[in-house]
Amino acid sequence: PQVSGVARPARPPPRQRRRSVVLLCAPRCCAGAAAHCSSQAWGVAEAMPPRGELRVLNVAEKPSVAREITKQLGGAGAEVRQSGRGIFVSEFPYTLRQTPCRMVVTAIRGHMLDLEFAAEYKGWSSHPPSVLFQAPLHRITSPDASDLERNLGQLARQCKWLVLWLDCDREGEAIAFEVLEVCQRAAAGRLQVFRAVFSALTRADLVRACETLRDPDRRLADAVEARQEIDLRAGAAFTRWMTLRYQAMFPELSQQPLSFGPCQFPTLGFVVERWLRIQRFVREPFWSIKLEADKAGQAVRFTWKR
């Protein structure tokens, strides 16, 4: 533009100011922010550990074992907190496999996964009972273990190693692989997995277990899973067959299923055998010898050495 014949230089464009926006999410999230906060449980922040720190997730079969591991290996330096509904979680520094690390200890409550038939085989009248011996099976998280699964997933994403402190028997090995499956799924399969073998919760035994970590034994877990599958298939098939057969023959059984289980019949046999022994018992007279001596007016009774 020109004024009085003199050209004015053009004004530079206004300077763009950089503005920073900080979003603060209050504990009581609104519905619009729910998706943003869905990865964090109410009151539990999934804080990421310092970069480069080796964190080791230790999973015990029950909270009492997790507390003892924390007490014996962590000592006074252990930090204990609760995650969710009474789920035990602790942290403490330690040296594992000659590597300084941060031990994260938590626990489950036995089996986490249930074995069940596909949905189309759950109806008793949809297929004959014999089909259940070949029907497909799949594993789902037990309803009372969903909070444990969330806790393991959150901790597994923060750790690089996984140490399984489950009971040292076949059942414990099977539960160890359930924990392994849940944690590896949450951590995208990047966890390095170890199995701790111990027979007592003393400091000496726990330290020895840390020094002799091994791989989990897939064969022991397969043995348990095979037994679980046989129990489910045989129990479901015979329960349906007996119930449908005898309910049609005896109206008084119309509202009562007849249950069959590979473990129920041997147990029932023990109970019946004991009951029959009691019923057949015939009383017979018997005698016992009691010895008592009188010395200086004081009675001394003798007893049999067992």
PDB file of N, CA, C and O in Angstrom, residues 43-116:
ATOM      1  N   GLY A  43      -7.884 -46.472  40.061  1.00  0.00           N
ATOM      2  CA  GLY A  43      -6.987 -46.332  41.189  1.00  0.00           C
ATOM      3  C   GLY A  43      -5.635 -46.980  41.006  1.00  0.00           C
ATOM      4  O   GLY A  43      -4.811 -46.937  41.903  1.00  0.00           O
ATOM      5  N   VAL A  44      -5.342 -47.611  39.856  1.00  0.00           N
ATOM      6  CA  VAL A  44      -4.061 -48.278  39.634  1.00  0.00           C
ATOM      7  C   VAL A  44      -3.436 -47.701  38.378  1.00  0.00           C
ATOM      8  O   VAL A  44      -3.941 -47.882  37.283  1.00  0.00           O
ATOM      9  N   ALA A  45      -2.343 -46.985  38.515  1.00  0.00           N
ATOM     10  CA  ALA A  45      -1.651 -46.409  37.375  1.00  0.00           C
ATOM     11  C   ALA A  45      -0.590 -47.376  36.883  1.00  0.00           C
ATOM     12  O   ALA A  45       0.196 -47.887  37.658  1.00  0.00           O
ATOM     13  N   GLU A  46      -0.580 -47.629  35.572  1.00  0.00           N
ATOM     14  CA  GLU A  46       0.390 -48.543  35.007  1.00  0.00           C
ATOM     15  C   GLU A  46       1.665 -47.769  34.704  1.00  0.00           C
ATOM     16  O   GLU A  46       1.996 -47.456  33.558  1.00  0.00           O
ATOM     17  N   ALA A  47       2.395 -47.399  35.731  1.00  0.00           N
ATOM     18  CA  ALA A  47       3.616 -46.610  35.567  1.00  0.00           C
ATOM     19  C   ALA A  47       4.700 -47.461  34.943  1.00  0.00           C
ATOM     20  O   ALA A  47       4.933 -48.595  35.345  1.00  0.00           O
ATOM     21  N   MET A  48       5.364 -46.911  33.944  1.00  0.00           N
ATOM     22  CA  MET A  48       6.425 -47.645  33.277  1.00  0.00           C
ATOM     23  C   MET A  48       7.706 -47.540  34.084  1.00  0.00           C
ATOM     24  O   MET A  48       8.020 -46.501  34.649  1.00  0.00           O
ATOM     25  N   PRO A  49       8.487 -48.637  34.162  1.00  0.00           N
ATOM     26  CA  PRO A  49       9.734 -48.621  34.929  1.00  0.00           C
ATOM     27  C   PRO A  49      10.796 -47.795  34.228  1.00  0.00           C
ATOM     28  O   PRO A  49      10.676 -47.477  33.040  1.00  0.00           O
ATOM     29  N   PRO A  50      11.853 -47.398  34.927  1.00  0.00           N
ATOM     30  CA  PRO A  50      12.942 -46.664  34.290  1.00  0.00           C
ATOM     31  C   PRO A  50      13.523 -47.451  33.124  1.00  0.00           C
ATOM     32  O   PRO A  50      13.658 -48.675  33.181  1.00  0.00           O
ATOM     33  N   ARG A  51      13.879 -46.750  32.060  1.00  0.00           N
ATOM     34  CA  ARG A  51      14.401 -47.404  30.872  1.00  0.00           C
ATOM     35  C   ARG A  51      15.734 -48.074  31.192  1.00  0.00           C
ATOM     36  O   ARG A  51      16.585 -47.507  31.845  1.00  0.00           O
ATOM     37  N   GLY A  52      15.899 -49.294  30.700  1.00  0.00           N
ATOM     38  CA  GLY A  52      17.144 -50.017  30.914  1.00  0.00           C
ATOM     39  C   GLY A  52      17.155 -50.877  32.162  1.00  0.00           C
ATOM     40  O   GLY A  52      18.056 -51.695  32.325  1.00  0.00           O
ATOM     41  N   GLU A  53      16.166 -50.726  33.047  1.00  0.00           N
ATOM     42  CA  GLU A  53      16.136 -51.520  34.277  1.00  0.00           C
ATOM     43  C   GLU A  53      15.578 -52.909  33.982  1.00  0.00           C
ATOM     44  O   GLU A  53      14.548 -53.056  33.314  1.00  0.00           O
ATOM     45  N   LEU A  54      16.275 -53.942  34.439  1.00  0.00           N
ATOM     46  CA  LEU A  54      15.802 -55.313  34.273  1.00  0.00           C
ATOM     47  C   LEU A  54      14.800 -55.629  35.362  1.00  0.00           C
ATOM     48  O   LEU A  54      15.127 -55.619  36.548  1.00  0.00           O
ATOM     49  N   ARG A  55      13.585 -55.913  34.972  1.00  0.00           N
ATOM     50  CA  ARG A  55      12.529 -56.261  35.914  1.00  0.00           C
ATOM     51  C   ARG A  55      12.146 -57.721  35.689  1.00  0.00           C
ATOM     52  O   ARG A  55      11.967 -58.163  34.541  1.00  0.00           O
ATOM     53  N   VAL A  56      12.027 -58.442  36.787  1.00  0.00           N
ATOM     54  CA  VAL A  56      11.754 -59.882  36.744  1.00  0.00           C
ATOM     55  C   VAL A  56      10.422 -60.135  37.442  1.00  0.00           C
ATOM     56  O   VAL A  56      10.272 -59.817  38.628  1.00  0.00           O
ATOM     57  N   LEU A  57       9.476 -60.701  36.724  1.00  0.00           N
ATOM     58  CA  LEU A  57       8.169 -61.031  37.294  1.00  0.00           C
ATOM     59  C   LEU A  57       8.227 -62.428  37.900  1.00  0.00           C
ATOM     60  O   LEU A  57       8.540 -63.403  37.221  1.00  0.00           O
ATOM     61  N   ASN A  58       7.930 -62.528  39.193  1.00  0.00           N
ATOM     62  CA  ASN A  58       7.913 -63.789  39.924  1.00  0.00           C
ATOM     63  C   ASN A  58       6.467 -64.105  40.301  1.00  0.00           C
ATOM     64  O   ASN A  58       5.812 -63.293  40.975  1.00  0.00           O
ATOM     65  N   VAL A  59       5.964 -65.275  39.898  1.00  0.00           N
ATOM     66  CA  VAL A  59       4.567 -65.621  40.139  1.00  0.00           C
ATOM     67  C   VAL A  59       4.509 -66.876  41.012  1.00  0.00           C
ATOM     68  O   VAL A  59       5.040 -67.930  40.635  1.00  0.00           O
ATOM     69  N   ALA A  60       3.870 -66.753  42.168  1.00  0.00           N
ATOM     70  CA  ALA A  60       3.687 -67.883  43.080  1.00  0.00           C
ATOM     71  C   ALA A  60       2.265 -68.415  42.951  1.00  0.00           C
ATOM     72  O   ALA A  60       1.379 -67.745  42.404  1.00  0.00           O
ATOM     73  N   GLU A  61       2.046 -69.636  43.477  1.00  0.00           N
ATOM     74  CA  GLU A  61       0.741 -70.274  43.327  1.00  0.00           C
ATOM     75  C   GLU A  61      -0.279 -69.755  44.323  1.00  0.00           C
ATOM     76  O   GLU A  61      -1.481 -69.873  44.093  1.00  0.00           O
ATOM     77  N   LYS A  62       0.185 -69.158  45.419  1.00  0.00           N
ATOM     78  CA  LYS A  62      -0.739 -68.632  46.416  1.00  0.00           C
ATOM     79  C   LYS A  62      -0.100 -67.424  47.098  1.00  0.00           C
ATOM     80  O   LYS A  62       1.132 -67.306  47.147  1.00  0.00           O
ATOM     81  N   PRO A  63      -0.904 -66.489  47.616  1.00  0.00           N
ATOM     82  CA  PRO A  63      -0.353 -65.280  48.234  1.00  0.00           C
ATOM     83  C   PRO A  63       0.598 -65.549  49.388  1.00  0.00           C
ATOM     84  O   PRO A  63       1.555 -64.804  49.589  1.00  0.00           O
ATOM     85  N   SER A  64       0.359 -66.596  50.180  1.00  0.00           N
ATOM     86  CA  SER A  64       1.239 -66.874  51.312  1.00  0.00           C
ATOM     87  C   SER A  64       2.658 -67.186  50.849  1.00  0.00           C
ATOM     88  O   SER A  64       3.633 -66.782  51.501  1.00  0.00           O
ATOM     89  N   VAL A  65       2.803 -67.877  49.716  1.00  0.00           N
ATOM     90  CA  VAL A  65       4.133 -68.162  49.175  1.00  0.00           C
ATOM     91  C   VAL A  65       4.779 -66.878  48.666  1.00  0.00           C
ATOM     92  O   VAL A  65       5.977 -66.644  48.875  1.00  0.00           O
ATOM     93  N   ALA A  66       4.000 -66.026  48.004  1.00  0.00           N
ATOM     94  CA  ALA A  66       4.540 -64.755  47.514  1.00  0.00           C
ATOM     95  C   ALA A  66       5.040 -63.890  48.667  1.00  0.00           C
ATOM     96  O   ALA A  66       6.091 -63.242  48.569  1.00  0.00           O
ATOM     97  N   ARG A  67       4.295 -63.865  49.773  1.00  0.00           N
ATOM     98  CA  ARG A  67       4.722 -63.070  50.931  1.00  0.00           C
ATOM     99  C   ARG A  67       6.022 -63.615  51.520  1.00  0.00           C
ATOM    100  O   ARG A  67       6.898 -62.847  51.929  1.00  0.00           O
ATOM    101  N   GLU A  68       6.154 -64.946  51.560  1.00  0.00           N
ATOM    102  CA  GLU A  68       7.364 -65.536  52.139  1.00  0.00           C
ATOM    103  C   GLU A  68       8.571 -65.305  51.232  1.00  0.00           C
ATOM    104  O   GLU A  68       9.677 -65.062  51.720  1.00  0.00           O
ATOM    105  N   ILE A  69       8.379 -65.378  49.916  1.00  0.00           N
ATOM    106  CA  ILE A  69       9.466 -65.066  48.982  1.00  0.00           C
ATOM    107  C   ILE A  69       9.929 -63.638  49.187  1.00  0.00           C
ATOM    108  O   ILE A  69      11.128 -63.340  49.222  1.00  0.00           O
ATOM    109  N   THR A  70       8.975 -62.727  49.328  1.00  0.00           N
ATOM    110  CA  THR A  70       9.312 -61.321  49.556  1.00  0.00           C
ATOM    111  C   THR A  70      10.069 -61.145  50.862  1.00  0.00           C
ATOM    112  O   THR A  70      11.067 -60.426  50.936  1.00  0.00           O
ATOM    113  N   LYS A  71       9.614 -61.817  51.908  1.00  0.00           N
ATOM    114  CA  LYS A  71      10.249 -61.688  53.223  1.00  0.00           C
ATOM    115  C   LYS A  71      11.668 -62.235  53.219  1.00  0.00           C
ATOM    116  O   LYS A  71      12.601 -61.591  53.733  1.00  0.00           O
ATOM    117  N   GLN A  72      11.873 -63.412  52.626  1.00  0.00           N
ATOM    118  CA  GLN A  72      13.178 -64.072  52.684  1.00  0.00           C
ATOM    119  C   GLN A  72      14.186 -63.464  51.710  1.00  0.00           C
ATOM    120  O   GLN A  72      15.373 -63.372  52.026  1.00  0.00           O
ATOM    121  N   LEU A  73      13.743 -63.063  50.522  1.00  0.00           N
ATOM    122  CA  LEU A  73      14.673 -62.542  49.516  1.00  0.00           C
ATOM    123  C   LEU A  73      14.746 -61.018  49.505  1.00  0.00           C
ATOM    124  O   LEU A  73      15.781 -60.451  49.151  1.00  0.00           O
ATOM    125  N   GLY A  74      13.657 -60.361  49.875  1.00  0.00           N
ATOM    126  CA  GLY A  74      13.638 -58.899  49.828  1.00  0.00           C
ATOM    127  C   GLY A  74      13.994 -58.237  51.141  1.00  0.00           C
ATOM    128  O   GLY A  74      14.563 -57.147  51.157  1.00  0.00           O
ATOM    129  N   GLY A  75      13.644 -58.891  52.252  1.00  0.00           N
ATOM    130  CA  GLY A  75      13.958 -58.326  53.552  1.00  0.00           C
ATOM    131  C   GLY A  75      13.264 -57.003  53.799  1.00  0.00           C
ATOM    132  O   GLY A  75      12.164 -56.731  53.323  1.00  0.00           O
ATOM    133  N   ALA A  76      13.961 -56.136  54.545  1.00  0.00           N
ATOM    134  CA  ALA A  76      13.382 -54.843  54.920  1.00  0.00           C
ATOM    135  C   ALA A  76      13.270 -53.893  53.740  1.00  0.00           C
ATOM    136  O   ALA A  76      12.532 -52.911  53.792  1.00  0.00           O
ATOM    137  N   GLY A  77      13.999 -54.165  52.653  1.00  0.00           N
ATOM    138  CA  GLY A  77      13.965 -53.259  51.501  1.00  0.00           C
ATOM    139  C   GLY A  77      12.830 -53.508  50.541  1.00  0.00           C
ATOM    140  O   GLY A  77      12.742 -52.850  49.504  1.00  0.00           O
ATOM    141  N   ALA A  78      11.941 -54.440  50.847  1.00  0.00           N
ATOM    142  CA  ALA A  78      10.845 -54.774  49.942  1.00  0.00           C
ATOM    143  C   ALA A  78       9.715 -53.768  50.067  1.00  0.00           C
ATOM    144  O   ALA A  78       9.374 -53.328  51.164  1.00  0.00           O
ATOM    145  N   GLU A  79       9.130 -53.406  48.947  1.00  0.00           N
ATOM    146  CA  GLU A  79       7.963 -52.535  48.898  1.00  0.00           C
ATOM    147  C   GLU A  79       6.742 -53.398  48.590  1.00  0.00           C
ATOM    148  O   GLU A  79       6.694 -54.070  47.564  1.00  0.00           O
ATOM    149  N   VAL A  80       5.767 -53.384  49.475  1.00  0.00           N
ATOM    150  CA  VAL A  80       4.580 -54.223  49.330  1.00  0.00           C
ATOM    151  C   VAL A  80       3.385 -53.337  49.049  1.00  0.00           C
ATOM    152  O   VAL A  80       3.198 -52.300  49.690  1.00  0.00           O
ATOM    153  N   ARG A  81       2.576 -53.759  48.080  1.00  0.00           N
ATOM    154  CA  ARG A  81       1.358 -53.016  47.769  1.00  0.00           C
ATOM    155  C   ARG A  81       0.291 -54.008  47.336  1.00  0.00           C
ATOM    156  O   ARG A  81       0.559 -55.170  47.084  1.00  0.00           O
ATOM    157  N   GLN A  82      -0.917 -53.540  47.267  1.00  0.00           N
ATOM    158  CA  GLN A  82      -2.041 -54.353  46.816  1.00  0.00           C
ATOM    159  C   GLN A  82      -2.487 -53.839  45.462  1.00  0.00           C
ATOM    160  O   GLN A  82      -2.579 -52.637  45.242  1.00  0.00           O
ATOM    161  N   SER A  83      -2.752 -54.759  44.543  1.00  0.00           N
ATOM    162  CA  SER A  83      -3.248 -54.394  43.225  1.00  0.00           C
ATOM    163  C   SER A  83      -4.598 -55.063  43.024  1.00  0.00           C
ATOM    164  O   SER A  83      -4.686 -56.275  42.949  1.00  0.00           O
ATOM    165  N   GLY A  84      -5.658 -54.255  42.932  1.00  0.00           N
ATOM    166  CA  GLY A  84      -6.979 -54.848  42.764  1.00  0.00           C
ATOM    167  C   GLY A  84      -7.514 -55.398  44.073  1.00  0.00           C
ATOM    168  O   GLY A  84      -7.164 -54.950  45.157  1.00  0.00           O
ATOM    169  N   ARG A  85      -8.343 -56.418  43.981  1.00  0.00           N
ATOM    170  CA  ARG A  85      -9.027 -56.976  45.149  1.00  0.00           C
ATOM    171  C   ARG A  85      -8.115 -57.918  45.920  1.00  0.00           C
ATOM    172  O   ARG A  85      -8.139 -59.131  45.727  1.00  0.00           O
ATOM    173  N   GLY A  86      -7.277 -57.361  46.772  1.00  0.00           N
ATOM    174  CA  GLY A  86      -6.444 -58.189  47.621  1.00  0.00           C
ATOM    175  C   GLY A  86      -5.364 -58.961  46.902  1.00  0.00           C
ATOM    176  O   GLY A  86      -4.895 -59.970  47.415  1.00  0.00           O
ATOM    177  N   ILE A  87      -4.957 -58.546  45.715  1.00  0.00           N
ATOM    178  CA  ILE A  87      -3.894 -59.226  44.974  1.00  0.00           C
ATOM    179  C   ILE A  87      -2.549 -58.719  45.483  1.00  0.00           C
ATOM    180  O   ILE A  87      -2.284 -57.524  45.482  1.00  0.00           O
ATOM    181  N   PHE A  88      -1.710 -59.633  45.909  1.00  0.00           N
ATOM    182  CA  PHE A  88      -0.424 -59.277  46.496  1.00  0.00           C
ATOM    183  C   PHE A  88       0.585 -58.936  45.409  1.00  0.00           C
ATOM    184  O   PHE A  88       0.751 -59.675  44.442  1.00  0.00           O
ATOM    185  N   VAL A  89       1.278 -57.798  45.569  1.00  0.00           N
ATOM    186  CA  VAL A  89       2.368 -57.392  44.675  1.00  0.00           C
ATOM    187  C   VAL A  89       3.456 -56.761  45.528  1.00  0.00           C
ATOM    188  O   VAL A  89       3.173 -55.928  46.394  1.00  0.00           O
ATOM    189  N   SER A  90       4.702 -57.153  45.296  1.00  0.00           N
ATOM    190  CA  SER A  90       5.831 -56.550  46.013  1.00  0.00           C
ATOM    191  C   SER A  90       6.991 -56.365  45.047  1.00  0.00           C
ATOM    192  O   SER A  90       7.044 -56.997  43.984  1.00  0.00           O
ATOM    193  N   GLU A  91       7.934 -55.484  45.431  1.00  0.00           N
ATOM    194  CA  GLU A  91       9.129 -55.226  44.633  1.00  0.00           C
ATOM    195  C   GLU A  91      10.324 -55.068  45.555  1.00  0.00           C
ATOM    196  O   GLU A  91      10.201 -54.541  46.662  1.00  0.00           O
ATOM    197  N   PHE A  92      11.483 -55.528  45.081  1.00  0.00           N
ATOM    198  CA  PHE A  92      12.717 -55.337  45.836  1.00  0.00           C
ATOM    199  C   PHE A  92      13.907 -55.585  44.911  1.00  0.00           C
ATOM    200  O   PHE A  92      13.797 -56.320  43.922  1.00  0.00           O
ATOM    201  N   PRO A  93      15.047 -54.982  45.204  1.00  0.00           N
ATOM    202  CA  PRO A  93      16.249 -55.215  44.387  1.00  0.00           C
ATOM    203  C   PRO A  93      16.862 -56.574  44.699  1.00  0.00           C
ATOM    204  O   PRO A  93      16.803 -57.054  45.838  1.00  0.00           O
ATOM    205  N   TYR A  94      17.457 -57.186  43.686  1.00  0.00           N
ATOM    206  CA  TYR A  94      18.047 -58.506  43.863  1.00  0.00           C
ATOM    207  C   TYR A  94      19.054 -58.734  42.734  1.00  0.00           C
ATOM    208  O   TYR A  94      19.063 -57.993  41.735  1.00  0.00           O
ATOM    209  N   THR A  95      19.894 -59.740  42.904  1.00  0.00           N
ATOM    210  CA  THR A  95      20.825 -60.139  41.852  1.00  0.00           C
ATOM    211  C   THR A  95      20.484 -61.559  41.442  1.00  0.00           C
ATOM    212  O   THR A  95      20.645 -62.502  42.223  1.00  0.00           O
ATOM    213  N   LEU A  96      19.973 -61.716  40.230  1.00  0.00           N
ATOM    214  CA  LEU A  96      19.524 -63.007  39.727  1.00  0.00           C
ATOM    215  C   LEU A  96      20.350 -63.384  38.512  1.00  0.00           C
ATOM    216  O   LEU A  96      20.474 -62.589  37.572  1.00  0.00           O
ATOM    217  N   ARG A  97      20.921 -64.578  38.537  1.00  0.00           N
ATOM    218  CA  ARG A  97      21.783 -65.056  37.457  1.00  0.00           C
ATOM    219  C   ARG A  97      22.905 -64.052  37.183  1.00  0.00           C
ATOM    220  O   ARG A  97      23.177 -63.683  36.044  1.00  0.00           O
ATOM    221  N   GLN A  98      23.485 -63.560  38.278  1.00  0.00           N
ATOM    222  CA  GLN A  98      24.603 -62.608  38.251  1.00  0.00           C
ATOM    223  C   GLN A  98      24.231 -61.295  37.570  1.00  0.00           C
ATOM    224  O   GLN A  98      25.099 -60.596  37.042  1.00  0.00           O
ATOM    225  N   THR A  99      22.954 -60.944  37.618  1.00  0.00           N
ATOM    226  CA  THR A  99      22.480 -59.719  36.971  1.00  0.00           C
ATOM    227  C   THR A  99      21.661 -58.913  37.968  1.00  0.00           C
ATOM    228  O   THR A  99      20.661 -59.416  38.488  1.00  0.00           O
ATOM    229  N   PRO A 100      22.049 -57.669  38.265  1.00  0.00           N
ATOM    230  CA  PRO A 100      21.218 -56.827  39.137  1.00  0.00           C
ATOM    231  C   PRO A 100      19.851 -56.604  38.494  1.00  0.00           C
ATOM    232  O   PRO A 100      19.753 -56.327  37.292  1.00  0.00           O
ATOM    233  N   CYS A 101      18.809 -56.694  39.278  1.00  0.00           N
ATOM    234  CA  CYS A 101      17.466 -56.576  38.723  1.00  0.00           C
ATOM    235  C   CYS A 101      16.504 -56.079  39.788  1.00  0.00           C
ATOM    236  O   CYS A 101      16.863 -55.898  40.952  1.00  0.00           O
ATOM    237  N   ARG A 102      15.281 -55.877  39.366  1.00  0.00           N
ATOM    238  CA  ARG A 102      14.190 -55.494  40.253  1.00  0.00           C
ATOM    239  C   ARG A 102      13.180 -56.632  40.245  1.00  0.00           C
ATOM    240  O   ARG A 102      12.554 -56.921  39.220  1.00  0.00           O
ATOM    241  N   MET A 103      13.051 -57.313  41.376  1.00  0.00           N
ATOM    242  CA  MET A 103      12.140 -58.448  41.478  1.00  0.00           C
ATOM    243  C   MET A 103      10.718 -57.945  41.754  1.00  0.00           C
ATOM    244  O   MET A 103      10.484 -57.186  42.700  1.00  0.00           O
ATOM    245  N   VAL A 104       9.772 -58.369  40.937  1.00  0.00           N
ATOM    246  CA  VAL A 104       8.356 -58.068  41.128  1.00  0.00           C
ATOM    247  C   VAL A 104       7.658 -59.383  41.453  1.00  0.00           C
ATOM    248  O   VAL A 104       7.675 -60.312  40.650  1.00  0.00           O
ATOM    249  N   VAL A 105       7.068 -59.483  42.644  1.00  0.00           N
ATOM    250  CA  VAL A 105       6.494 -60.736  43.121  1.00  0.00           C
ATOM    251  C   VAL A 105       4.981 -60.594  43.246  1.00  0.00           C
ATOM    252  O   VAL A 105       4.480 -59.619  43.825  1.00  0.00           O
ATOM    253  N   THR A 106       4.262 -61.555  42.697  1.00  0.00           N
ATOM    254  CA  THR A 106       2.807 -61.580  42.832  1.00  0.00           C
ATOM    255  C   THR A 106       2.363 -63.037  42.928  1.00  0.00           C
ATOM    256  O   THR A 106       3.187 -63.951  42.932  1.00  0.00           O
ATOM    257  N   ALA A 107       1.056 -63.262  43.017  1.00  0.00           N
ATOM    258  CA  ALA A 107       0.548 -64.618  43.209  1.00  0.00           C
ATOM    259  C   ALA A 107      -0.795 -64.772  42.526  1.00  0.00           C
ATOM    260  O   ALA A 107      -1.499 -63.794  42.236  1.00  0.00           O
ATOM    261  N   ILE A 108      -1.144 -66.039  42.266  1.00  0.00           N
ATOM    262  CA  ILE A 108      -2.464 -66.373  41.747  1.00  0.00           C
ATOM    263  C   ILE A 108      -3.175 -67.230  42.789  1.00  0.00           C
ATOM    264  O   ILE A 108      -2.752 -67.282  43.937  1.00  0.00           O
ATOM    265  N   ARG A 109      -4.245 -67.909  42.376  1.00  0.00           N
ATOM    266  CA  ARG A 109      -4.984 -68.765  43.310  1.00  0.00           C
ATOM    267  C   ARG A 109      -5.292 -70.100  42.633  1.00  0.00           C
ATOM    268  O   ARG A 109      -6.438 -70.448  42.401  1.00  0.00           O
ATOM    269  N   GLY A 110      -4.262 -70.847  42.287  1.00  0.00           N
ATOM    270  CA  GLY A 110      -4.472 -72.132  41.637  1.00  0.00           C
ATOM    271  C   GLY A 110      -4.707 -71.983  40.147  1.00  0.00           C
ATOM    272  O   GLY A 110      -4.210 -71.054  39.506  1.00  0.00           O
ATOM    273  N   HIS A 111      -5.489 -72.903  39.572  1.00  0.00           N
ATOM    274  CA  HIS A 111      -5.727 -72.909  38.123  1.00  0.00           C
ATOM    275  C   HIS A 111      -6.421 -71.624  37.682  1.00  0.00           C
ATOM    276  O   HIS A 111      -7.342 -71.140  38.335  1.00  0.00           O
ATOM    277  N   MET A 112      -5.969 -71.098  36.535  1.00  0.00           N
ATOM    278  CA  MET A 112      -6.558 -69.889  35.970  1.00  0.00           C
ATOM    279  C   MET A 112      -7.454 -70.183  34.769  1.00  0.00           C
ATOM    280  O   MET A 112      -8.314 -69.377  34.432  1.00  0.00           O
ATOM    281  N   LEU A 113      -7.237 -71.301  34.095  1.00  0.00           N
ATOM    282  CA  LEU A 113      -7.957 -71.616  32.859  1.00  0.00           C
ATOM    283  C   LEU A 113      -8.861 -72.820  33.067  1.00  0.00           C
ATOM    284  O   LEU A 113      -8.509 -73.771  33.763  1.00  0.00           O
ATOM    285  N   ASP A 114     -10.047 -72.762  32.464  1.00  0.00           N
ATOM    286  CA  ASP A 114     -11.004 -73.866  32.492  1.00  0.00           C
ATOM    287  C   ASP A 114     -11.093 -74.482  31.099  1.00  0.00           C
ATOM    288  O   ASP A 114     -10.966 -73.794  30.080  1.00  0.00           O
ATOM    289  N   LEU A 115     -11.320 -75.786  31.065  1.00  0.00           N
ATOM    290  CA  LEU A 115     -11.493 -76.517  29.809  1.00  0.00           C
ATOM    291  C   LEU A 115     -12.980 -76.738  29.588  1.00  0.00           C
ATOM    292  O   LEU A 115     -13.688 -77.199  30.496  1.00  0.00           O
ATOM    293  N   GLU A 116     -13.462 -76.401  28.387  1.00  0.00           N
ATOM    294  CA  GLU A 116     -14.889 -76.583  28.131  1.00  0.00           C
ATOM    295  C   GLU A 116     -15.129 -76.901  26.659  1.00  0.00           C
ATOM    296  O   GLU A 116     -14.272 -76.687  25.801  1.00  0.00           O
TER     297      GLU A 116
END
